[in-house]
Amino acid sequence: MSFESFRLSVQALAEAGWLPSALSWGFAVNALLAGLIVGPMLGSLGTLVVVRRHAFFAEAVGHAALTGVAIGILAGEPYTAPYGALFGYCLIFAIGLDYLRGRTGLSADTLIGVFLSMSLALGASILLILAGRINVHILENVLFGSILTVNGVDLALLAAVGLVVIALTAVLYNRFMLSSFHPALALVRGLPVRRLDYLFVMLITVVTVASLKIVGAVLVGALLVIPAAAARIVARSLAGFWWLSIGIATFSTLAGILLPMQFDLPVPSGAAIILVAGSCFLICTALRALVPGLKGNVL
Amino acid sequence: MSPRGPGIALAGVGLSLGGTKVLADVSLAVRPGSIHAIVGPNGGGKSSLLRCLLGQMPHRGRIVLDWPGEAGRIAYVPQALQFDTGLPMTVRDFLATLSGERPAFLRPRPATLARIEAQLEHMGLAGKADRRMGALSGGERQRVLLAQALDPAPDLLILDEPMAALDEAGARMIEAVLQELRAQGVTVLWVEHDLAAVRRLADRVTALNRGVVFEGEARSVLTPERVLDLLSHRAAA
């Protein structure tokens, strides 16, 4: 079955009342498919982001994307998909930051604060130059996500990135986990801890850029962190942690895409996704407080 | 039985951190298949020396491992397991992660599960596989760390104060393990504060206070006068 006939089938089912009526629109099916990739990808990687304490880093990469978009437009890339500058700038930002961590004696949060401020200043300066050439309101789509703009190219890119990231995460999961849990032990076991660190920040960057259209630059970091944080609160094993994080991320993404369309709410997809994920986090917090068995033995 | 562990030779090893001399011109030799203890005051550079040996610190001088054949497996038991105690990682998860056979979010193979249960039983931790790592006592964590070091079987075992958090039963268990390893020809380099245990178990001992203070047969060289002199002084300036 081709992608086009699949989409038409979904639209037909929605029109017949078997699926939510929002799916009678072609762009909504695109967005839903994107959500089915983004959710598991961010949910899986998010568990490692939380364990490695890279939450602020993921947020910073998301914000750096704004400058990447500005550089792309300045360089003549299409303003709806300046992927060359986005990937290039965000990778330089992430690798540069990781390189200087441990070489400056500064804590990670201080270094991220410095990089983030510099990046936003650069982005703001370039946007001022661009103000006369483009309607800067199109940047709202980059900042907060817009399912209306997800096209076949975006889906293909997302699917390719999703496949690579999920495969690498699955194969290297134990290595990433051990090198975060106890780096000295990981080194003795022969793991290339520093190289794993670089690979991990590159994965975060690539995932962030590929998810921009759905979740938005400001909020993609949050979707890496919130489902995993919620799962960590109530999970009792690594398996529970991983599966629950994926479940919450996927549910939040799909609900955040469908609910505003279904109920005609004027909310960008990114914001709706994060509001759903945030609600899941609050529910998990309440569950932990109410169910004694979920507290574990750690106060 | 011929030793399967390596001999270790350190020659003129020095280490400075932030302008402070941590190790100065340390030279010592560890015989293959022996238990070699390192004792000394806090701040005397014992753990730093282990980290130099493990290749985790840039140092001066030479460190050579002389393996009897092909290089074997090095295992390490750190002084303390500092980690995020709220992480939902059970003892089984931790050991399965180290086994590296399947991603930790999938159920390990039955053979791996059986091996983990056997490891835990050997360490006196039967029935603790489902406990969170963060919920273990210091002594239990130390036993888990020893369990991970013994599987797969090591040829060189590096121990950094393994008895620090253990009760009497735990210390006896470590002693039994060390004797098993000596019988198997494994080389053990062991940083320890418990000098009575060192006298009982170690073949040789090196006293370290940034530099080598004395060394020799553990039973004969650890005289009360020398020990008092070593431990009653702060780390050398």
XYZ file of C-alpha atoms in Angstrom, chain A residues 44 47 50-51 53 166 169-189 231-243 246 288 294-299, chain B residues 51 54-56 73-78 80-90 93-94 96-107 130-135 145 147-152:
96
model
C 13.023 6.369 24.370
C 14.992 8.180 29.525
C 16.993 12.235 32.325
C 19.540 9.678 33.564
C 21.059 14.904 33.454
C 15.721 4.076 17.697
C 19.440 3.791 21.144
C 18.437 0.119 21.353
C 21.894 -1.198 20.428
C 23.802 1.234 22.659
C 21.247 1.570 25.480
C 23.263 -0.417 28.051
C 26.458 1.403 27.153
C 24.789 4.832 27.452
C 23.187 3.767 30.732
C 26.390 2.416 32.284
C 28.517 5.369 31.182
C 25.987 7.707 32.851
C 25.511 5.556 35.944
C 29.201 5.100 36.764
C 31.718 6.433 34.194
C 34.763 4.932 35.974
C 33.212 1.466 35.941
C 32.256 1.944 32.284
C 35.848 2.874 31.391
C 37.208 -0.241 33.107
C 34.707 -2.285 31.102
C 7.905 7.650 34.107
C 10.875 7.895 36.471
C 8.555 8.996 39.267
C 6.415 5.845 39.173
C 8.562 3.172 37.491
C 10.133 0.437 39.591
C 12.587 -0.955 37.051
C 14.439 0.170 33.923
C 11.961 -1.695 31.734
C 9.017 0.094 33.360
C 10.854 3.394 33.058
C 11.496 2.954 29.320
C 8.110 1.605 28.265
C 7.481 5.875 25.421
C 3.395 8.504 43.731
C 5.301 3.600 44.124
C 7.479 5.515 46.547
C 10.120 2.805 46.463
C 12.535 2.831 49.340
C 14.078 6.165 48.563
C 12.688 9.205 50.274
C 42.975 5.561 38.780
C 43.158 2.193 35.181
C 44.168 4.862 32.679
C 41.718 7.400 34.067
C 40.090 -9.173 31.921
C 40.543 -6.320 34.397
C 37.784 -5.816 36.974
C 37.366 -2.917 39.368
C 35.437 -2.408 42.573
C 35.226 1.341 43.268
C 31.749 3.849 46.749
C 28.985 3.824 44.183
C 27.960 7.443 43.738
C 24.876 7.597 41.566
C 21.349 8.912 41.263
C 19.660 6.944 44.060
C 16.184 7.770 42.720
C 16.824 5.999 39.405
C 14.418 3.060 38.924
C 17.280 0.616 38.401
C 17.016 -2.668 40.262
C 18.813 -4.249 35.942
C 22.299 -3.148 37.000
C 21.936 -7.195 33.306
C 23.115 -3.816 31.948
C 26.703 -4.882 32.603
C 26.148 -8.235 30.895
C 25.403 -6.221 27.749
C 23.521 -9.005 26.020
C 20.133 -7.338 25.638
C 19.030 -3.730 26.120
C 18.206 -3.235 29.806
C 14.588 -2.390 28.958
C 13.996 -5.947 27.733
C 13.795 -8.990 29.994
C 14.249 -6.707 42.623
C 15.524 -4.101 45.078
C 16.332 -0.674 43.677
C 20.045 0.070 43.725
C 19.252 3.296 45.575
C 17.466 1.358 48.318
C 29.891 -4.101 43.081
C 29.430 -9.385 42.179
C 29.808 -7.370 38.953
C 33.583 -7.552 39.232
C 33.582 -11.350 39.483
C 31.490 -11.987 36.370
C 33.051 -12.662 33.908
